[in-house]
PDB file of C-alpha atoms in Angstrom:
ATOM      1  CA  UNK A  28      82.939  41.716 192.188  1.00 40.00           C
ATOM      2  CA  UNK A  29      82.994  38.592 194.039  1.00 47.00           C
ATOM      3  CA  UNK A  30      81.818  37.971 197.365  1.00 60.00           C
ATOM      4  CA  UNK A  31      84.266  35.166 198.430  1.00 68.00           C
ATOM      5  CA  UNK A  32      87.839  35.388 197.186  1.00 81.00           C
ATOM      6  CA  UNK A  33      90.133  31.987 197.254  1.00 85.00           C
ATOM      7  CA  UNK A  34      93.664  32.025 197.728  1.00 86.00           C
ATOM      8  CA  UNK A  35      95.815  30.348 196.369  1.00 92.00           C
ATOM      9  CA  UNK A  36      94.328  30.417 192.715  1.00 92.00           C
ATOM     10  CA  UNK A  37      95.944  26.613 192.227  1.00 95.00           C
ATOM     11  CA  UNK A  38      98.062  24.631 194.318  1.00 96.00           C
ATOM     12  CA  UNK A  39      99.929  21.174 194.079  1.00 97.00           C
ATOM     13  CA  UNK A  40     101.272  19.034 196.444  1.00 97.00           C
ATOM     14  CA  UNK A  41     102.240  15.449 197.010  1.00 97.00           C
ATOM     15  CA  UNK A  42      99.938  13.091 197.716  1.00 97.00           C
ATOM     16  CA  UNK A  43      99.929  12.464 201.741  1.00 97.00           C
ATOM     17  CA  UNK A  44     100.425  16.131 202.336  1.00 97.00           C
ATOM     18  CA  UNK A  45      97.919  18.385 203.702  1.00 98.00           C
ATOM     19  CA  UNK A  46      96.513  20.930 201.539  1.00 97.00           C
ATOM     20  CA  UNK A  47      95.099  24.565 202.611  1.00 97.00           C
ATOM     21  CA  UNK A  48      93.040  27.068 201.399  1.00 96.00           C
ATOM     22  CA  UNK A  49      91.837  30.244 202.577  1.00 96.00           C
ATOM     23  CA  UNK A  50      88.599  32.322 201.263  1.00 95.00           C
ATOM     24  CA  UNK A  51      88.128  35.732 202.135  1.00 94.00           C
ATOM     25  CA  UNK A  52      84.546  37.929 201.978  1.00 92.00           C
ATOM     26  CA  UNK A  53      83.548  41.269 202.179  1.00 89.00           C
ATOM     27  CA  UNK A  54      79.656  41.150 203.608  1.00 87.00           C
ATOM     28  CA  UNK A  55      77.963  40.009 207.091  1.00 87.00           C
ATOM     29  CA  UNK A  56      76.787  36.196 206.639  1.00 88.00           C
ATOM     30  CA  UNK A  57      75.172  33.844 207.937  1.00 89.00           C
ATOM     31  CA  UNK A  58      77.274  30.815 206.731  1.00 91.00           C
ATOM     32  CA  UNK A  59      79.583  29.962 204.754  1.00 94.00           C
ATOM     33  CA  UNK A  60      80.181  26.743 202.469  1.00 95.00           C
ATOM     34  CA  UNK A  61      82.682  24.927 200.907  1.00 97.00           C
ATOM     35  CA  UNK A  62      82.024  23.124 197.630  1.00 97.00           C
ATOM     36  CA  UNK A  63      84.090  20.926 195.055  1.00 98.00           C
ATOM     37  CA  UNK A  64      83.599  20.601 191.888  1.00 98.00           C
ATOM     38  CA  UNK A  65      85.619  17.764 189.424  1.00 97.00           C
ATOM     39  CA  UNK A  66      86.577  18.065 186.067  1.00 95.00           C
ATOM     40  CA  UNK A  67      83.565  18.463 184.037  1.00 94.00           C
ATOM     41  CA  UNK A  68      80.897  17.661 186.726  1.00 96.00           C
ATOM     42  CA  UNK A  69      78.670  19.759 189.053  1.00 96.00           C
ATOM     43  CA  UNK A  70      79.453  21.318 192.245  1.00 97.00           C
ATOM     44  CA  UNK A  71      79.791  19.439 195.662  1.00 97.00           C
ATOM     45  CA  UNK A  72      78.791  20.398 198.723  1.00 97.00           C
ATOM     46  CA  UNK A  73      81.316  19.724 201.451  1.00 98.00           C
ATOM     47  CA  UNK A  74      80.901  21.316 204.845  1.00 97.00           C
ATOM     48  CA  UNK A  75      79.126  24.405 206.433  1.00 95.00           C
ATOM     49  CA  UNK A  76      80.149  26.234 208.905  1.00 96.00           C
ATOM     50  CA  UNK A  77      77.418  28.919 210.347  1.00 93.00           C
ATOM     51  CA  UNK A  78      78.356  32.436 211.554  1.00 93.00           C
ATOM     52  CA  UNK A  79      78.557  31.771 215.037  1.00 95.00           C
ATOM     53  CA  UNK A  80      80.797  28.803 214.847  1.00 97.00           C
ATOM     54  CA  UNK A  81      84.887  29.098 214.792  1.00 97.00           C
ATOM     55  CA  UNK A  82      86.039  25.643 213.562  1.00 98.00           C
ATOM     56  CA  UNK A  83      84.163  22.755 211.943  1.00 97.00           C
ATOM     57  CA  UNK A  84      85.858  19.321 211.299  1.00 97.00           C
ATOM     58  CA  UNK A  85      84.580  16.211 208.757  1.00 96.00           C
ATOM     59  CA  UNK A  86      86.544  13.502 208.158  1.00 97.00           C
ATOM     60  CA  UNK A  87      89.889  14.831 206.968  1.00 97.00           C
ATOM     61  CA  UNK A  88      87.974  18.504 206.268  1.00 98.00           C
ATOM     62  CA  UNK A  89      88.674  20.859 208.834  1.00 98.00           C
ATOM     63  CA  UNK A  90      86.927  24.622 208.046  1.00 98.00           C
ATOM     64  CA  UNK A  91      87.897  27.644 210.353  1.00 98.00           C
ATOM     65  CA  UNK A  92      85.627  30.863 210.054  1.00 97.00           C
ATOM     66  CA  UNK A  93      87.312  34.284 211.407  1.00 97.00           C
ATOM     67  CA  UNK A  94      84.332  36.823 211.352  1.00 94.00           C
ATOM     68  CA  UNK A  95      86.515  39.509 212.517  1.00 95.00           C
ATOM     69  CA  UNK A  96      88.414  39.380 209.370  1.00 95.00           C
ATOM     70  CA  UNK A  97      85.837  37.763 206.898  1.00 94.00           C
ATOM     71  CA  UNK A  98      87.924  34.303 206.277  1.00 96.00           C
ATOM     72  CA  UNK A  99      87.702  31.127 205.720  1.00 97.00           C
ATOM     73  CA  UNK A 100      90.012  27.998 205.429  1.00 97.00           C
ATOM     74  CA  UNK A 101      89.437  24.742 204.004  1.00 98.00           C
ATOM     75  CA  UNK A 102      92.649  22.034 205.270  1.00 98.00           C
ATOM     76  CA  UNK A 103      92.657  18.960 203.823  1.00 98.00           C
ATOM     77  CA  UNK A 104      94.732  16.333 205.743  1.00 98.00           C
ATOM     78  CA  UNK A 105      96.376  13.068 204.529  1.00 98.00           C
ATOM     79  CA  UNK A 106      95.500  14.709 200.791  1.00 97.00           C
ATOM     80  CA  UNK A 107      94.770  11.471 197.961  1.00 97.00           C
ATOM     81  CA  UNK A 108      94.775  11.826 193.948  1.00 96.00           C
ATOM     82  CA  UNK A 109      91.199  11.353 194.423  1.00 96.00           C
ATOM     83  CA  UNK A 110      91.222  15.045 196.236  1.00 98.00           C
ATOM     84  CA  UNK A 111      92.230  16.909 192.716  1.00 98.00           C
ATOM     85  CA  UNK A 112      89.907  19.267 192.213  1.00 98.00           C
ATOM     86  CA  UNK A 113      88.480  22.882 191.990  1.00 97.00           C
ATOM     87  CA  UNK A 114      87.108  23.815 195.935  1.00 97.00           C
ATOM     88  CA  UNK A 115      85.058  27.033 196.328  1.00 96.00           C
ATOM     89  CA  UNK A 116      83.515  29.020 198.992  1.00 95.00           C
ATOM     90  CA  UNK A 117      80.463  30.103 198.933  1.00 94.00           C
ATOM     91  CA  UNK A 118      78.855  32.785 201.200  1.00 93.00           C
ATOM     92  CA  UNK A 119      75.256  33.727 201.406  1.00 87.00           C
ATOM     93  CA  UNK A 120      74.525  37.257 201.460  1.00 73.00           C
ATOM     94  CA  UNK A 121      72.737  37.873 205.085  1.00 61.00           C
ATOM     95  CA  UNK A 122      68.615  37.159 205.260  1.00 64.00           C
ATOM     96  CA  UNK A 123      69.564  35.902 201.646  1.00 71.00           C
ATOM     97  CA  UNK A 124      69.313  32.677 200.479  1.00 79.00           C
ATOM     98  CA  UNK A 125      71.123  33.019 197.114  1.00 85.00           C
ATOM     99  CA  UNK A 126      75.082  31.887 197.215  1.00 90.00           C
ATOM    100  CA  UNK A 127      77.981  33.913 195.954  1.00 90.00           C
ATOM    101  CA  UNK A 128      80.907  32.027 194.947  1.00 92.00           C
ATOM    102  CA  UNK A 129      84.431  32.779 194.901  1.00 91.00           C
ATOM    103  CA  UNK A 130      86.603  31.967 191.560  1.00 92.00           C
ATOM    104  CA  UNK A 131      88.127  28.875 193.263  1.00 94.00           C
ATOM    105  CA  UNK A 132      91.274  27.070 194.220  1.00 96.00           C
ATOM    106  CA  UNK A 133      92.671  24.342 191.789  1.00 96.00           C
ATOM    107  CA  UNK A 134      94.012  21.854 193.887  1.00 97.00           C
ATOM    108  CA  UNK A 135      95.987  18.978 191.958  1.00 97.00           C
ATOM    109  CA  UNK A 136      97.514  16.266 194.040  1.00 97.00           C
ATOM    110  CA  UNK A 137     100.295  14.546 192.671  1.00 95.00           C
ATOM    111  CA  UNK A 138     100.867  10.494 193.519  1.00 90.00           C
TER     112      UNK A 138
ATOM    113  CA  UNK B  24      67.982   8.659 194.865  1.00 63.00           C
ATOM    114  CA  UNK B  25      68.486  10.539 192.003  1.00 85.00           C
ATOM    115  CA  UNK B  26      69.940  13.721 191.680  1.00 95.00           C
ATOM    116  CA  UNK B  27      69.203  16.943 190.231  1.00 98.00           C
ATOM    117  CA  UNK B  28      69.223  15.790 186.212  1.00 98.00           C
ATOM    118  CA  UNK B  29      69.519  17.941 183.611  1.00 98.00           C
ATOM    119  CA  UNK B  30      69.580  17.980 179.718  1.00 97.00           C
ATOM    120  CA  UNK B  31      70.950  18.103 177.124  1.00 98.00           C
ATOM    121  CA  UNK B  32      74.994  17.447 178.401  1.00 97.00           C
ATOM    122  CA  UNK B  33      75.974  19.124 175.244  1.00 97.00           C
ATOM    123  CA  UNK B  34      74.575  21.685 172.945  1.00 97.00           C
ATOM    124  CA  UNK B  35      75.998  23.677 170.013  1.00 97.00           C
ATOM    125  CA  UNK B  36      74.231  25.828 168.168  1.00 96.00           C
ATOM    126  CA  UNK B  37      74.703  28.848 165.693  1.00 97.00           C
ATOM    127  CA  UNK B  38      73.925  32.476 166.601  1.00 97.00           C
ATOM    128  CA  UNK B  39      70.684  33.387 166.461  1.00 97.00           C
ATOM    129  CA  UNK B  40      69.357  30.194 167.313  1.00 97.00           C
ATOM    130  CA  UNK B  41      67.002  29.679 170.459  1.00 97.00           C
ATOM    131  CA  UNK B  42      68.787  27.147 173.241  1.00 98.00           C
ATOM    132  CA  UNK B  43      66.485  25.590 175.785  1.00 98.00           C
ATOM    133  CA  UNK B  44      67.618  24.202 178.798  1.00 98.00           C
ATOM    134  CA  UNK B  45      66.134  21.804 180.916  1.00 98.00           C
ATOM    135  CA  UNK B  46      66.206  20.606 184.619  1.00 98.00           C
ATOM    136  CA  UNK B  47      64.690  18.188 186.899  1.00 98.00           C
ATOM    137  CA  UNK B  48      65.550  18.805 190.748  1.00 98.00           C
ATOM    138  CA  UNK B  49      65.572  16.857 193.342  1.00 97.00           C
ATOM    139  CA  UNK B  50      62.396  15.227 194.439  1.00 96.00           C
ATOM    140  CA  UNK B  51      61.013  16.948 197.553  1.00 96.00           C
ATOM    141  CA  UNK B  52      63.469  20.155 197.184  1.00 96.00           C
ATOM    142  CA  UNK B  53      61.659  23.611 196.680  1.00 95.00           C
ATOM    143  CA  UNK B  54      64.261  25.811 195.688  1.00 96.00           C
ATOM    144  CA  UNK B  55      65.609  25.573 192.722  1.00 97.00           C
ATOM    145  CA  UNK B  56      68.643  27.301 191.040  1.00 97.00           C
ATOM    146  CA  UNK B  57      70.417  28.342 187.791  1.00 98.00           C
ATOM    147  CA  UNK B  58      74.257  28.938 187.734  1.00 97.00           C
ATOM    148  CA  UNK B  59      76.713  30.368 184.565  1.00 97.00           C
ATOM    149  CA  UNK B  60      80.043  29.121 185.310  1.00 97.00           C
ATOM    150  CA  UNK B  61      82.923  30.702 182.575  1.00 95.00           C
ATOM    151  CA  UNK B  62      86.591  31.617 183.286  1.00 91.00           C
ATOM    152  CA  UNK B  63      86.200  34.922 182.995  1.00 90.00           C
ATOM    153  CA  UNK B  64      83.512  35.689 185.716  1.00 91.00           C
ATOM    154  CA  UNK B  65      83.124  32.341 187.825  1.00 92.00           C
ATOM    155  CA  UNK B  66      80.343  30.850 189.013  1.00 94.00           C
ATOM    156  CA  UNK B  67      77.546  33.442 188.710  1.00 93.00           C
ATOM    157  CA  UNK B  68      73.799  33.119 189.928  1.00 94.00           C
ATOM    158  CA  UNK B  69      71.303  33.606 187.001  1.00 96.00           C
ATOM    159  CA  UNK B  70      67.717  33.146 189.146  1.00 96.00           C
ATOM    160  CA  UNK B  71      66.293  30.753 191.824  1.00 95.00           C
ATOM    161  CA  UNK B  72      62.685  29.737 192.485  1.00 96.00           C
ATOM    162  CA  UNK B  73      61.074  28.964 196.118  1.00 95.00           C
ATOM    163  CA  UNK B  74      58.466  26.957 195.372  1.00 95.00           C
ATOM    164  CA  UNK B  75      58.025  27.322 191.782  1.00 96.00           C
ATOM    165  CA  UNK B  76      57.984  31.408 192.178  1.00 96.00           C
ATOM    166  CA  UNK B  77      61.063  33.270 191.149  1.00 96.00           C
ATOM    167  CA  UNK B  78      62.421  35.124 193.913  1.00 93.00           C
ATOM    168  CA  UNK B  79      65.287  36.860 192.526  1.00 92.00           C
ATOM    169  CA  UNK B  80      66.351  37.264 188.740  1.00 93.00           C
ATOM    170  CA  UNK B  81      69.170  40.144 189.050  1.00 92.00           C
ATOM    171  CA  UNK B  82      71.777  37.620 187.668  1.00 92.00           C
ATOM    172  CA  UNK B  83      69.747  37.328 184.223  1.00 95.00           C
ATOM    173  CA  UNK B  84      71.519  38.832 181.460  1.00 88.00           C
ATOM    174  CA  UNK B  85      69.327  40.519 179.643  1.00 85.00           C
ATOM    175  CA  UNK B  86      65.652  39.669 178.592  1.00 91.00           C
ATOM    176  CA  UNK B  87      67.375  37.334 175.563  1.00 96.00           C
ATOM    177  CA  UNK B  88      67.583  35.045 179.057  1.00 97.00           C
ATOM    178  CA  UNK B  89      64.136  33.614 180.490  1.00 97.00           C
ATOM    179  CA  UNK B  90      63.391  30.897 183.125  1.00 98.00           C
ATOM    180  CA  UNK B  91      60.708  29.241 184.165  1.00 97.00           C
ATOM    181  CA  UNK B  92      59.344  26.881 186.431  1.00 98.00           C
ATOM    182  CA  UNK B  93      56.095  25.426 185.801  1.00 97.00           C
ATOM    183  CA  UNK B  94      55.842  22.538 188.327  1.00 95.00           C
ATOM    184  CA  UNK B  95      57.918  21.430 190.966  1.00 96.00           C
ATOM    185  CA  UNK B  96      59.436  18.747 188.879  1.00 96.00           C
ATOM    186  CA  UNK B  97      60.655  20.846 186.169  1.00 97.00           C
ATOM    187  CA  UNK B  98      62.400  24.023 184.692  1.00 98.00           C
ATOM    188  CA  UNK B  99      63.618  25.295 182.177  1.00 98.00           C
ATOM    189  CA  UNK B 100      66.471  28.296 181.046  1.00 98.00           C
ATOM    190  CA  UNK B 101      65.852  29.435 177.828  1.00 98.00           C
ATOM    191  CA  UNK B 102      67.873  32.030 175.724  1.00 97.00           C
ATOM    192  CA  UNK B 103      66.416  33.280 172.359  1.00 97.00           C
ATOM    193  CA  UNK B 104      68.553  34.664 170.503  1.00 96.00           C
ATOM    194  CA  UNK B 105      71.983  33.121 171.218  1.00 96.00           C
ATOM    195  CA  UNK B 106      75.189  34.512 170.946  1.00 96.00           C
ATOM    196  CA  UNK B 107      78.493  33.595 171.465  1.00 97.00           C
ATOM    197  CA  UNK B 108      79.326  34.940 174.645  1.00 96.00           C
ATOM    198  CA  UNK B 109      76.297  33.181 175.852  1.00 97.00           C
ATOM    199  CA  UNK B 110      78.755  30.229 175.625  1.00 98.00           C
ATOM    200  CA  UNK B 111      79.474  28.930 179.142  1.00 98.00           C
ATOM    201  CA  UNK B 112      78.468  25.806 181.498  1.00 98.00           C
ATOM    202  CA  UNK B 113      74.960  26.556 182.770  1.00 98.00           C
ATOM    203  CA  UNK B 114      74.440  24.675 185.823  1.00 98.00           C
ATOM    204  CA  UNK B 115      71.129  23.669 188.021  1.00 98.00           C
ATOM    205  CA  UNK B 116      70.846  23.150 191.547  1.00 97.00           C
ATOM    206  CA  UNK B 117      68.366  22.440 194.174  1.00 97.00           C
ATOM    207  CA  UNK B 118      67.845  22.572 197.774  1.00 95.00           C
ATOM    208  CA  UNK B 119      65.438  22.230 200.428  1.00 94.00           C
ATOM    209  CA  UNK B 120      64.864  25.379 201.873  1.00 87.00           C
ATOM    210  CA  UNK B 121      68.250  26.645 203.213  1.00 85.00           C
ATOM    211  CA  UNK B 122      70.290  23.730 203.201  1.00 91.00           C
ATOM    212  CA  UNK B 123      73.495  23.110 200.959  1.00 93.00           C
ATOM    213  CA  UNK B 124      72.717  22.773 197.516  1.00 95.00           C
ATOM    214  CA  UNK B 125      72.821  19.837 195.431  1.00 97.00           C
ATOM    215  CA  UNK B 126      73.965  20.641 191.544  1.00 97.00           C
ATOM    216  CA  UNK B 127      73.263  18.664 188.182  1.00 98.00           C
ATOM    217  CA  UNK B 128      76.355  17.847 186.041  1.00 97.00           C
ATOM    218  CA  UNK B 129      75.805  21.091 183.758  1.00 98.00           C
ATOM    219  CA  UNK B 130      74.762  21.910 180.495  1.00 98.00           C
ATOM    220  CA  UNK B 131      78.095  22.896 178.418  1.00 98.00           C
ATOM    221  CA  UNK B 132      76.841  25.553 175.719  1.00 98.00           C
ATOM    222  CA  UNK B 133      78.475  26.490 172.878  1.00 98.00           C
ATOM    223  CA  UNK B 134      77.444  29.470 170.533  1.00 97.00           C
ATOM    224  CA  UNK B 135      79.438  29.491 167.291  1.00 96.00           C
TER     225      UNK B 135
END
């Protein structure tokens, strides 16, 4: 089964709203990533956020990391149109350097 | 700077036929990567090279499924024969070392 887990599966909101998803895991890491990936077009690496950090911000990303409870959460303030996308997590395996990916969150942002 | 590149875009093909993939990484990267992506299973690691030597290859089907690397500028997925639940979007990625990875724009196979 998969390593990361998204939730929600999809979500849409207005544009201008903020936008959250959370990613759960089941194995020790070292880091965890977020991705995005467009209609038709390769993945896209967003932000990393490493085992012993709690919160990471980049522009209007902001990625916490509970180790306690495996999670993960990917807000997206101020969301635009040009934010509609698929967004995965992506966890690798500890002393690994392969990525497992979750199935995703469809996020659609509606103008 | 160019990204990873990889060809064809497109490909349909009948059963039975051999499908070669093809993939240029990122100048300067040494680890390379190839992804399945369907709706059933998600995005699912096939085999990654370090340095033009494949590491790990658990995510390969079944032998029908081959990869290779023969340089650092090149690599290829091959599957021979095809079938039709080999059709999927088989994607390539590349990194240096254990930074984030950078992915092509996928190769969208279709077995009829």
């Amino acid at each position: 089964s998969q390593q990361g887990e998204e939730d929600p599966q999809a979500l849409s909101i207005q544009e201008g709203e903020n936008a959250t998803m959370n990613c759960s895991y089941k194995t020790s890491i070292n880091n965890l990533q977020w991705y995005r990936q467009n209609s038709g077009r390769g993945l896209v690496h967003l932000i990393l956020i490493r085992s012993n950090e709690r919160e990471k911000h980049s522009g209007r990303l902001r990625v916490t990391l509970d180790t306690s409870k495996k999670s993960s959460s990917l807000l997206i303030t101020a969301s635009r149109a040009a934010d509609t996308a698929s967004y995965f997590c992506a966890t690798d395996l500890e002393g690994a350097q392969k990525l497992v990916f979750g199935q995703g969150t469809r996020l659609t942002i509606n103008p | 700077d160019a990204g990873v590149i990889q060809s064809p875009r497109h490909e349909v093909t009948e059963m039975g036929q051999e499908v070669t993939l093809r993939c240029k990484p990122i100048s300067g990267h040494n680890s390379l990567f190839w992804y399945r992506q369907t709706m059933m299973r998600g995005l699912e690691l096939l085999i990654y090279f370090n340095n033009n030597v494949p590491i790990d290859d658990s995510g390969m089907p079944e032998d029908r499924f081959s990869a290779k690397m023969p340089n650092a500028s090149f690599s290829t997925l091959k599957i021979q024969p095809s079938e039709p639940r080999d059709s999927a979007v088989y994607f390539c990625a590349s990194s240096l070392a254990w930074e984030p990875q950078h992915f092509g724009d996928g190769t969208r196979l279709s077995i009829l």
